[in-house]
């Protein structure tokens, strides 16, 4: 019995060496981006966030098994002007002193066909959590998987632009969030 158990353990160790475990993907932050478009005084403006992180496990062949969480450092906002960046960090907007992060967790992902997918889950900004729906495409390029997508959000639902800034004539309520996430590695289920 001891010899059998020793042989079994040796075989298991050999299999572990021959078949390495698959790891979840790694976000390539240098190739990834999160941006947004909004209208101020009816003029489109673009901005972005420079720092964000993600934990992603996405296989386009098995989207229903996806696990993904994204965190955005709201203080890394870039509106294209130092004054705009400073204003966006204040209490009326992101209130980064009290709520420095935004998060999204994919609760479900499904294939829509032709390389398109739909992710659903809660987006939390400034302590307010609302479910969003984001559509995205997935494109394999060598060892990297590129996800490009977008979703609309209504800023006032997240208390973004309280007080005088609640006037949607000055800053429109709808904001389009756009992203590109470049992942390396294989999904590990």
PDB file of C-alpha atoms in Angstrom:
ATOM      1  CA  UNK A   1       0.000   0.000   0.000  1.00  0.00           C
ATOM      2  CA  UNK A   2       2.838   2.422   0.832  1.00  0.00           C
ATOM      3  CA  UNK A   3       4.528   1.752  -2.504  1.00  0.00           C
ATOM      4  CA  UNK A   4       1.218   2.387  -4.339  1.00  0.00           C
ATOM      5  CA  UNK A   5       0.694   5.690  -2.483  1.00  0.00           C
ATOM      6  CA  UNK A   6       4.288   6.794  -3.233  1.00  0.00           C
ATOM      7  CA  UNK A   7       3.803   5.964  -6.942  1.00  0.00           C
ATOM      8  CA  UNK A   8       0.489   7.855  -6.977  1.00  0.00           C
ATOM      9  CA  UNK A   9       2.050  10.944  -5.358  1.00  0.00           C
ATOM     10  CA  UNK A  10       4.985  10.827  -7.795  1.00  0.00           C
ATOM     11  CA  UNK A  11       2.567  10.586 -10.746  1.00  0.00           C
ATOM     12  CA  UNK A  12       0.517  13.527  -9.439  1.00  0.00           C
ATOM     13  CA  UNK A  13       3.665  15.650  -9.018  1.00  0.00           C
ATOM     14  CA  UNK A  14       4.831  14.753 -12.534  1.00  0.00           C
ATOM     15  CA  UNK A  15       1.416  15.703 -13.958  1.00  0.00           C
ATOM     16  CA  UNK A  16       1.558  19.028 -12.118  1.00  0.00           C
ATOM     17  CA  UNK A  17       4.938  19.770 -13.672  1.00  0.00           C
ATOM     18  CA  UNK A  18       3.843  18.703 -17.168  1.00  0.00           C
ATOM     19  CA  UNK A  19       0.447  20.512 -17.104  1.00  0.00           C
ATOM     20  CA  UNK A  20       0.906  23.953 -15.529  1.00  0.00           C
ATOM     21  CA  UNK A  21      -2.136  25.624 -13.995  1.00  0.00           C
ATOM     22  CA  UNK A  22      -3.703  28.398 -16.046  1.00  0.00           C
ATOM     23  CA  UNK A  23      -3.739  31.837 -14.447  1.00  0.00           C
ATOM     24  CA  UNK A  24      -6.281  34.610 -14.875  1.00  0.00           C
ATOM     25  CA  UNK A  25      -5.403  37.388 -17.282  1.00  0.00           C
ATOM     26  CA  UNK A  26      -3.215  40.336 -16.399  1.00  0.00           C
ATOM     27  CA  UNK A  27      -4.268  43.856 -17.374  1.00  0.00           C
ATOM     28  CA  UNK A  28      -1.639  45.638 -19.456  1.00  0.00           C
ATOM     29  CA  UNK A  29      -2.193  49.151 -18.054  1.00  0.00           C
ATOM     30  CA  UNK A  30       0.186  50.713 -20.588  1.00  0.00           C
ATOM     31  CA  UNK A  31      -2.004  49.598 -23.493  1.00  0.00           C
ATOM     32  CA  UNK A  32      -5.345  50.002 -21.710  1.00  0.00           C
ATOM     33  CA  UNK A  33      -7.460  53.116 -21.227  1.00  0.00           C
ATOM     34  CA  UNK A  34     -10.678  54.429 -19.710  1.00  0.00           C
ATOM     35  CA  UNK A  35     -12.122  57.584 -21.223  1.00  0.00           C
ATOM     36  CA  UNK A  36     -15.367  59.499 -21.245  1.00  0.00           C
ATOM     37  CA  UNK A  37     -17.218  62.037 -23.363  1.00  0.00           C
ATOM     38  CA  UNK A  38     -19.594  64.634 -21.968  1.00  0.00           C
ATOM     39  CA  UNK A  39     -21.136  67.883 -23.167  1.00  0.00           C
ATOM     40  CA  UNK A  40     -20.393  71.176 -21.430  1.00  0.00           C
ATOM     41  CA  UNK A  41     -22.403  74.121 -22.731  1.00  0.00           C
ATOM     42  CA  UNK A  42     -23.507  71.762 -25.533  1.00  0.00           C
ATOM     43  CA  UNK A  43     -19.894  71.274 -26.664  1.00  0.00           C
ATOM     44  CA  UNK A  44     -18.491  67.707 -26.565  1.00  0.00           C
ATOM     45  CA  UNK A  45     -15.461  67.261 -24.317  1.00  0.00           C
ATOM     46  CA  UNK A  46     -13.300  64.221 -23.669  1.00  0.00           C
ATOM     47  CA  UNK A  47     -11.488  63.093 -20.571  1.00  0.00           C
ATOM     48  CA  UNK A  48      -9.845  60.020 -19.125  1.00  0.00           C
ATOM     49  CA  UNK A  49      -8.607  58.313 -15.985  1.00  0.00           C
ATOM     50  CA  UNK A  50      -4.904  57.546 -15.806  1.00  0.00           C
ATOM     51  CA  UNK A  51      -4.909  54.939 -13.014  1.00  0.00           C
ATOM     52  CA  UNK A  52      -7.096  51.868 -12.787  1.00  0.00           C
ATOM     53  CA  UNK A  53      -6.753  48.195 -11.974  1.00  0.00           C
ATOM     54  CA  UNK A  54      -8.607  45.030 -12.861  1.00  0.00           C
ATOM     55  CA  UNK A  55      -8.940  41.400 -11.913  1.00  0.00           C
ATOM     56  CA  UNK A  56     -10.221  39.625 -15.007  1.00  0.00           C
ATOM     57  CA  UNK A  57     -10.920  36.032 -15.941  1.00  0.00           C
ATOM     58  CA  UNK A  58     -12.626  36.155 -19.366  1.00  0.00           C
ATOM     59  CA  UNK A  59     -12.754  33.458 -22.036  1.00  0.00           C
ATOM     60  CA  UNK A  60     -14.669  34.516 -25.188  1.00  0.00           C
ATOM     61  CA  UNK A  61     -15.652  30.853 -25.677  1.00  0.00           C
ATOM     62  CA  UNK A  62     -17.208  30.736 -22.169  1.00  0.00           C
ATOM     63  CA  UNK A  63     -18.389  34.282 -21.394  1.00  0.00           C
ATOM     64  CA  UNK A  64     -20.926  33.085 -18.810  1.00  0.00           C
ATOM     65  CA  UNK A  65     -18.003  31.968 -16.585  1.00  0.00           C
ATOM     66  CA  UNK A  66     -16.439  35.452 -16.538  1.00  0.00           C
ATOM     67  CA  UNK A  67     -15.178  36.966 -13.315  1.00  0.00           C
ATOM     68  CA  UNK A  68     -14.163  40.618 -13.524  1.00  0.00           C
ATOM     69  CA  UNK A  69     -13.708  43.511 -11.130  1.00  0.00           C
ATOM     70  CA  UNK A  70     -12.439  46.955 -12.081  1.00  0.00           C
ATOM     71  CA  UNK A  71     -11.292  49.779  -9.805  1.00  0.00           C
ATOM     72  CA  UNK A  72     -10.693  53.347 -10.981  1.00  0.00           C
ATOM     73  CA  UNK A  73      -8.634  55.910  -9.073  1.00  0.00           C
ATOM     74  CA  UNK A  74     -10.937  58.935  -9.432  1.00  0.00           C
ATOM     75  CA  UNK A  75      -8.171  61.379  -8.479  1.00  0.00           C
ATOM     76  CA  UNK A  76      -6.356  60.358 -11.676  1.00  0.00           C
ATOM     77  CA  UNK A  77      -8.963  62.189 -13.790  1.00  0.00           C
ATOM     78  CA  UNK A  78      -7.691  64.122 -16.799  1.00  0.00           C
ATOM     79  CA  UNK A  79     -10.266  66.539 -18.234  1.00  0.00           C
ATOM     80  CA  UNK A  80      -7.732  68.273 -20.443  1.00  0.00           C
ATOM     81  CA  UNK A  81      -7.269  71.219 -18.097  1.00  0.00           C
ATOM     82  CA  UNK A  82      -5.799  71.578 -14.591  1.00  0.00           C
ATOM     83  CA  UNK A  83      -8.825  73.664 -13.496  1.00  0.00           C
ATOM     84  CA  UNK A  84     -11.230  70.978 -14.727  1.00  0.00           C
ATOM     85  CA  UNK A  85      -9.228  68.254 -12.965  1.00  0.00           C
ATOM     86  CA  UNK A  86      -9.241  70.214  -9.706  1.00  0.00           C
ATOM     87  CA  UNK A  87     -12.998  70.902  -9.939  1.00  0.00           C
ATOM     88  CA  UNK A  88     -13.806  67.236 -10.698  1.00  0.00           C
ATOM     89  CA  UNK A  89     -12.078  66.116  -7.472  1.00  0.00           C
ATOM     90  CA  UNK A  90     -14.198  68.438  -5.292  1.00  0.00           C
ATOM     91  CA  UNK A  91     -17.168  67.400  -3.147  1.00  0.00           C
ATOM     92  CA  UNK A  92     -19.780  68.401  -5.765  1.00  0.00           C
ATOM     93  CA  UNK A  93     -18.287  65.978  -8.281  1.00  0.00           C
ATOM     94  CA  UNK A  94     -16.224  62.886  -7.330  1.00  0.00           C
ATOM     95  CA  UNK A  95     -15.387  63.977  -3.780  1.00  0.00           C
ATOM     96  CA  UNK A  96     -12.098  62.087  -4.038  1.00  0.00           C
ATOM     97  CA  UNK A  97     -11.152  62.946  -0.437  1.00  0.00           C
ATOM     98  CA  UNK A  98     -14.077  60.829   0.836  1.00  0.00           C
ATOM     99  CA  UNK A  99     -14.652  58.420  -2.092  1.00  0.00           C
ATOM    100  CA  UNK A 100     -11.383  57.959  -3.979  1.00  0.00           C
ATOM    101  CA  UNK A 101     -12.387  54.878  -6.011  1.00  0.00           C
ATOM    102  CA  UNK A 102     -15.096  53.778  -8.429  1.00  0.00           C
ATOM    103  CA  UNK A 103     -15.730  50.053  -8.907  1.00  0.00           C
ATOM    104  CA  UNK A 104     -17.476  47.802 -11.382  1.00  0.00           C
ATOM    105  CA  UNK A 105     -18.125  44.079 -10.913  1.00  0.00           C
ATOM    106  CA  UNK A 106     -19.366  41.984 -13.812  1.00  0.00           C
ATOM    107  CA  UNK A 107     -22.257  39.874 -12.482  1.00  0.00           C
ATOM    108  CA  UNK A 108     -23.059  38.376 -15.886  1.00  0.00           C
ATOM    109  CA  UNK A 109     -21.506  38.315 -19.342  1.00  0.00           C
ATOM    110  CA  UNK A 110     -23.126  36.886 -22.447  1.00  0.00           C
ATOM    111  CA  UNK A 111     -22.208  36.546 -26.102  1.00  0.00           C
ATOM    112  CA  UNK A 112     -24.176  38.632 -28.597  1.00  0.00           C
ATOM    113  CA  UNK A 113     -22.556  37.085 -31.683  1.00  0.00           C
ATOM    114  CA  UNK A 114     -19.867  38.244 -34.123  1.00  0.00           C
ATOM    115  CA  UNK A 115     -17.301  38.817 -31.358  1.00  0.00           C
ATOM    116  CA  UNK A 116     -19.621  41.090 -29.371  1.00  0.00           C
ATOM    117  CA  UNK A 117     -20.519  40.654 -25.714  1.00  0.00           C
ATOM    118  CA  UNK A 118     -22.661  42.236 -23.043  1.00  0.00           C
ATOM    119  CA  UNK A 119     -21.600  42.680 -19.410  1.00  0.00           C
ATOM    120  CA  UNK A 120     -23.999  43.573 -16.592  1.00  0.00           C
ATOM    121  CA  UNK A 121     -23.257  44.520 -13.035  1.00  0.00           C
ATOM    122  CA  UNK A 122     -23.073  47.256 -10.430  1.00  0.00           C
ATOM    123  CA  UNK A 123     -21.043  50.405 -10.972  1.00  0.00           C
ATOM    124  CA  UNK A 124     -20.340  52.224  -7.704  1.00  0.00           C
ATOM    125  CA  UNK A 125     -19.322  55.876  -7.685  1.00  0.00           C
ATOM    126  CA  UNK A 126     -19.444  58.206  -4.696  1.00  0.00           C
ATOM    127  CA  UNK A 127     -21.187  55.553  -2.599  1.00  0.00           C
ATOM    128  CA  UNK A 128     -24.012  55.133  -5.120  1.00  0.00           C
ATOM    129  CA  UNK A 129     -24.338  51.739  -6.802  1.00  0.00           C
ATOM    130  CA  UNK A 130     -26.398  51.204  -9.961  1.00  0.00           C
ATOM    131  CA  UNK A 131     -26.502  48.351 -12.441  1.00  0.00           C
ATOM    132  CA  UNK A 132     -25.133  49.159 -15.871  1.00  0.00           C
ATOM    133  CA  UNK A 133     -25.033  47.309 -19.178  1.00  0.00           C
ATOM    134  CA  UNK A 134     -21.878  47.550 -21.263  1.00  0.00           C
ATOM    135  CA  UNK A 135     -21.373  46.137 -24.738  1.00  0.00           C
ATOM    136  CA  UNK A 136     -17.871  45.260 -25.878  1.00  0.00           C
ATOM    137  CA  UNK A 137     -15.898  43.401 -28.505  1.00  0.00           C
ATOM    138  CA  UNK A 138     -13.116  40.894 -27.909  1.00  0.00           C
ATOM    139  CA  UNK A 139     -10.235  40.519 -30.338  1.00  0.00           C
ATOM    140  CA  UNK A 140      -7.310  38.136 -29.901  1.00  0.00           C
ATOM    141  CA  UNK A 141      -3.968  39.481 -31.121  1.00  0.00           C
ATOM    142  CA  UNK A 142      -1.139  37.074 -30.451  1.00  0.00           C
ATOM    143  CA  UNK A 143      -0.905  36.496 -26.706  1.00  0.00           C
ATOM    144  CA  UNK A 144      -3.130  39.493 -25.930  1.00  0.00           C
ATOM    145  CA  UNK A 145      -6.908  39.829 -25.791  1.00  0.00           C
ATOM    146  CA  UNK A 146      -8.239  43.323 -26.475  1.00  0.00           C
ATOM    147  CA  UNK A 147     -11.643  44.330 -25.109  1.00  0.00           C
ATOM    148  CA  UNK A 148     -13.178  47.538 -26.499  1.00  0.00           C
ATOM    149  CA  UNK A 149     -16.473  48.772 -25.141  1.00  0.00           C
ATOM    150  CA  UNK A 150     -18.647  51.532 -23.817  1.00  0.00           C
ATOM    151  CA  UNK A 151     -21.684  52.321 -21.716  1.00  0.00           C
ATOM    152  CA  UNK A 152     -23.765  55.414 -21.002  1.00  0.00           C
ATOM    153  CA  UNK A 153     -24.350  56.716 -17.508  1.00  0.00           C
ATOM    154  CA  UNK A 154     -26.435  59.533 -16.101  1.00  0.00           C
ATOM    155  CA  UNK A 155     -24.116  61.535 -13.862  1.00  0.00           C
ATOM    156  CA  UNK A 156     -26.893  62.912 -11.628  1.00  0.00           C
ATOM    157  CA  UNK A 157     -27.860  59.347 -10.609  1.00  0.00           C
ATOM    158  CA  UNK A 158     -24.392  59.128  -9.012  1.00  0.00           C
ATOM    159  CA  UNK A 159     -24.594  62.609  -7.432  1.00  0.00           C
ATOM    160  CA  UNK A 160     -21.924  63.858  -9.829  1.00  0.00           C
ATOM    161  CA  UNK A 161     -22.392  67.593 -10.133  1.00  0.00           C
ATOM    162  CA  UNK A 162     -24.356  68.495  -7.007  1.00  0.00           C
ATOM    163  CA  UNK A 163     -25.532  72.021  -6.279  1.00  0.00           C
ATOM    164  CA  UNK A 164     -24.993  74.573  -9.033  1.00  0.00           C
ATOM    165  CA  UNK A 165     -23.573  71.869 -11.282  1.00  0.00           C
ATOM    166  CA  UNK A 166     -26.885  69.949 -11.308  1.00  0.00           C
ATOM    167  CA  UNK A 167     -28.012  72.240 -14.159  1.00  0.00           C
ATOM    168  CA  UNK A 168     -27.899  69.996 -17.235  1.00  0.00           C
ATOM    169  CA  UNK A 169     -27.759  73.072 -19.463  1.00  0.00           C
ATOM    170  CA  UNK A 170     -24.220  73.681 -18.222  1.00  0.00           C
ATOM    171  CA  UNK A 171     -23.084  70.040 -18.154  1.00  0.00           C
ATOM    172  CA  UNK A 172     -25.276  67.377 -19.787  1.00  0.00           C
ATOM    173  CA  UNK A 173     -26.534  64.526 -17.627  1.00  0.00           C
ATOM    174  CA  UNK A 174     -25.457  61.758 -20.016  1.00  0.00           C
ATOM    175  CA  UNK A 175     -21.819  60.707 -20.098  1.00  0.00           C
ATOM    176  CA  UNK A 176     -20.457  58.060 -22.448  1.00  0.00           C
ATOM    177  CA  UNK A 177     -17.740  55.935 -20.857  1.00  0.00           C
ATOM    178  CA  UNK A 178     -15.372  54.209 -23.308  1.00  0.00           C
ATOM    179  CA  UNK A 179     -12.673  51.690 -22.513  1.00  0.00           C
ATOM    180  CA  UNK A 180     -10.001  49.474 -23.966  1.00  0.00           C
ATOM    181  CA  UNK A 181      -8.583  46.733 -21.794  1.00  0.00           C
ATOM    182  CA  UNK A 182      -5.656  44.710 -23.088  1.00  0.00           C
ATOM    183  CA  UNK A 183      -5.249  41.409 -21.263  1.00  0.00           C
ATOM    184  CA  UNK A 184      -2.423  38.932 -21.409  1.00  0.00           C
ATOM    185  CA  UNK A 185      -2.533  35.343 -20.268  1.00  0.00           C
ATOM    186  CA  UNK A 186      -5.288  32.783 -20.520  1.00  0.00           C
ATOM    187  CA  UNK A 187      -8.517  32.556 -18.598  1.00  0.00           C
ATOM    188  CA  UNK A 188      -8.105  30.108 -15.746  1.00  0.00           C
ATOM    189  CA  UNK A 189     -11.314  28.425 -14.688  1.00  0.00           C
TER     190      UNK A 189
END
